[in-house]
Structures are given as C-alpha cells and as structure tokens.
Amino acid sequence: MNTQFLLMAQFNGRAVVPLDEVRAAYFPHLDAHNMTRKINRGEIALPVMRADKSAKTARGVHIADLAAYIDAQRAAAVKECNQLCGIN
C-alpha cells in the first residue's frame, strides 16, 4: 500500500497538513512545545514548512515528507525485528 495515498485519504486530500494535526495523529504523547523542540533539535526528522515567511503563518508538514518519515520508521522497525528473529 502507498503510504502517501493513505495519508491523503486520512487528511482529506490536503498536500500540507497543519503540524498540530500531525502531532495529534502520530505524536499524541508530545505537547506542541515538545514536538517543536524535538523537530528543531533533529530528534524527529520531519521537515516543517510555512506557506510564507511570516512568523505568524501556521506551520505544516507536506504529505510526501510525512509519508517518507513513516516509511523510514517502518523500515527501521522491520530491520530491528529481522535482526531479533535472525532473519536475513
């Protein structure tokens, strides 16, 4: 299944999803401040964008970047599982 396609269905076809919606869906254990801090420190490798340069513009995540992040997390989990189970 294509992760990006599934995310488009989840987020009603939007190309850019507000950061708070991404946080609520995939990082509910973090509050908005901690999510932003982890992204800024590189602990969560998720590009965040603004529609323009204004500091007041809402921040969002492009659906392709979110899909790539999810796919990378899955690949790491599969690799770890295979190592634990002795699968090459």
PDB file of C-alpha atoms in Angstrom:
ATOM      1  CA  MET A   1       0.000   0.000   0.000  1.00  0.00           C
ATOM      2  CA  ASN A   2       1.228   3.503  -0.743  1.00  0.00           C
ATOM      3  CA  THR A   3       1.693   5.489   2.475  1.00  0.00           C
ATOM      4  CA  GLN A   4       1.284   8.855   0.779  1.00  0.00           C
ATOM      5  CA  PHE A   5      -2.029   7.783  -0.767  1.00  0.00           C
ATOM      6  CA  LEU A   6      -3.293   6.574   2.615  1.00  0.00           C
ATOM      7  CA  LEU A   7      -2.258   9.845   4.275  1.00  0.00           C
ATOM      8  CA  MET A   8      -4.076  11.837   1.601  1.00  0.00           C
ATOM      9  CA  ALA A   9      -7.211   9.876   2.444  1.00  0.00           C
ATOM     10  CA  GLN A  10      -6.667  10.387   6.173  1.00  0.00           C
ATOM     11  CA  PHE A  11      -6.141  14.133   5.822  1.00  0.00           C
ATOM     12  CA  ASN A  12      -8.861  14.768   3.208  1.00  0.00           C
ATOM     13  CA  GLY A  13      -6.578  15.188   0.206  1.00  0.00           C
ATOM     14  CA  ARG A  14      -4.565  18.104   1.611  1.00  0.00           C
ATOM     15  CA  ALA A  15      -0.988  18.430   0.402  1.00  0.00           C
ATOM     16  CA  VAL A  16       0.115  20.192   3.588  1.00  0.00           C
ATOM     17  CA  VAL A  17      -1.222  19.139   6.983  1.00  0.00           C
ATOM     18  CA  PRO A  18      -1.068  21.519   9.964  1.00  0.00           C
ATOM     19  CA  LEU A  19       1.664  20.493  12.380  1.00  0.00           C
ATOM     20  CA  ASP A  20      -0.819  20.217  15.239  1.00  0.00           C
ATOM     21  CA  GLU A  21      -2.884  17.657  13.296  1.00  0.00           C
ATOM     22  CA  VAL A  22       0.244  15.618  12.558  1.00  0.00           C
ATOM     23  CA  ARG A  23       1.171  15.801  16.235  1.00  0.00           C
ATOM     24  CA  ALA A  24      -2.292  14.690  17.336  1.00  0.00           C
ATOM     25  CA  ALA A  25      -2.339  11.771  14.895  1.00  0.00           C
ATOM     26  CA  TYR A  26       1.234  10.470  15.201  1.00  0.00           C
ATOM     27  CA  PHE A  27       2.804  12.044  18.286  1.00  0.00           C
ATOM     28  CA  PRO A  28      -0.047  12.296  20.826  1.00  0.00           C
ATOM     29  CA  HIS A  29       2.428  11.743  23.663  1.00  0.00           C
ATOM     30  CA  LEU A  30       4.048  15.131  22.909  1.00  0.00           C
ATOM     31  CA  ASP A  31       2.625  18.567  23.554  1.00  0.00           C
ATOM     32  CA  ALA A  32       3.072  21.240  20.867  1.00  0.00           C
ATOM     33  CA  HIS A  33       6.150  22.759  22.558  1.00  0.00           C
ATOM     34  CA  ASN A  34       7.990  19.431  22.919  1.00  0.00           C
ATOM     35  CA  MET A  35       7.124  18.427  19.349  1.00  0.00           C
ATOM     36  CA  THR A  36       8.590  21.672  18.011  1.00  0.00           C
ATOM     37  CA  ARG A  37      11.662  21.298  20.236  1.00  0.00           C
ATOM     38  CA  LYS A  38      12.314  17.733  19.045  1.00  0.00           C
ATOM     39  CA  ILE A  39      11.937  18.770  15.388  1.00  0.00           C
ATOM     40  CA  ASN A  40      14.265  21.759  15.851  1.00  0.00           C
ATOM     41  CA  ARG A  41      16.888  19.540  17.534  1.00  0.00           C
ATOM     42  CA  GLY A  42      16.662  16.931  14.782  1.00  0.00           C
ATOM     43  CA  GLU A  43      15.293  14.260  17.126  1.00  0.00           C
ATOM     44  CA  ILE A  44      12.271  13.962  14.845  1.00  0.00           C
ATOM     45  CA  ALA A  45      13.484  14.152  11.238  1.00  0.00           C
ATOM     46  CA  LEU A  46      10.369  15.762   9.795  1.00  0.00           C
ATOM     47  CA  PRO A  47      10.590  18.877   7.593  1.00  0.00           C
ATOM     48  CA  VAL A  48       8.164  21.580   8.693  1.00  0.00           C
ATOM     49  CA  MET A  49       7.157  24.385   6.339  1.00  0.00           C
ATOM     50  CA  ARG A  50       5.291  27.668   6.344  1.00  0.00           C
ATOM     51  CA  ALA A  51       3.173  28.939   3.465  1.00  0.00           C
ATOM     52  CA  ASP A  52       5.081  32.244   3.578  1.00  0.00           C
ATOM     53  CA  LYS A  53       7.853  33.909   5.584  1.00  0.00           C
ATOM     54  CA  SER A  54       5.624  35.481   8.231  1.00  0.00           C
ATOM     55  CA  ALA A  55       6.281  34.206  11.764  1.00  0.00           C
ATOM     56  CA  LYS A  56       2.514  34.108  12.298  1.00  0.00           C
ATOM     57  CA  THR A  57       1.904  31.701   9.420  1.00  0.00           C
ATOM     58  CA  ALA A  58       0.762  28.260  10.503  1.00  0.00           C
ATOM     59  CA  ARG A  59       3.368  25.528  10.269  1.00  0.00           C
ATOM     60  CA  GLY A  60       2.624  22.367   8.357  1.00  0.00           C
ATOM     61  CA  VAL A  61       4.071  19.135   7.032  1.00  0.00           C
ATOM     62  CA  HIS A  62       3.934  18.187   3.369  1.00  0.00           C
ATOM     63  CA  ILE A  63       2.193  14.856   2.917  1.00  0.00           C
ATOM     64  CA  ALA A  64       5.180  13.430   0.973  1.00  0.00           C
ATOM     65  CA  ASP A  65       7.537  14.264   3.852  1.00  0.00           C
ATOM     66  CA  LEU A  66       5.215  12.680   6.398  1.00  0.00           C
ATOM     67  CA  ALA A  67       4.926   9.556   4.230  1.00  0.00           C
ATOM     68  CA  ALA A  68       8.725   9.352   3.921  1.00  0.00           C
ATOM     69  CA  TYR A  69       9.094   9.713   7.700  1.00  0.00           C
ATOM     70  CA  ILE A  70       6.550   6.963   8.381  1.00  0.00           C
ATOM     71  CA  ASP A  71       8.135   4.668   5.783  1.00  0.00           C
ATOM     72  CA  ALA A  72      11.605   5.249   7.306  1.00  0.00           C
ATOM     73  CA  GLN A  73      10.299   4.453  10.795  1.00  0.00           C
ATOM     74  CA  ARG A  74       8.709   1.266   9.441  1.00  0.00           C
ATOM     75  CA  ALA A  75      11.921   0.229   7.665  1.00  0.00           C
ATOM     76  CA  ALA A  76      13.884   0.667  10.900  1.00  0.00           C
ATOM     77  CA  ALA A  77      11.325  -1.410  12.808  1.00  0.00           C
ATOM     78  CA  VAL A  78      11.381  -4.187  10.189  1.00  0.00           C
ATOM     79  CA  LYS A  79      15.186  -4.245  10.249  1.00  0.00           C
ATOM     80  CA  GLU A  80      15.213  -4.498  14.048  1.00  0.00           C
ATOM     81  CA  CYS A  81      12.584  -7.236  14.009  1.00  0.00           C
ATOM     82  CA  ASN A  82      14.520  -9.228  11.410  1.00  0.00           C
ATOM     83  CA  GLN A  83      17.705  -8.932  13.461  1.00  0.00           C
ATOM     84  CA  LEU A  84      15.927 -10.086  16.622  1.00  0.00           C
ATOM     85  CA  CYS A  85      14.343 -13.021  14.781  1.00  0.00           C
ATOM     86  CA  GLY A  86      17.525 -13.993  12.942  1.00  0.00           C
ATOM     87  CA  ILE A  87      16.043 -13.306   9.513  1.00  0.00           C
ATOM     88  CA  ASN A  88      18.467 -12.104   6.844  1.00  0.00           C
TER      89      ASN A  88
END
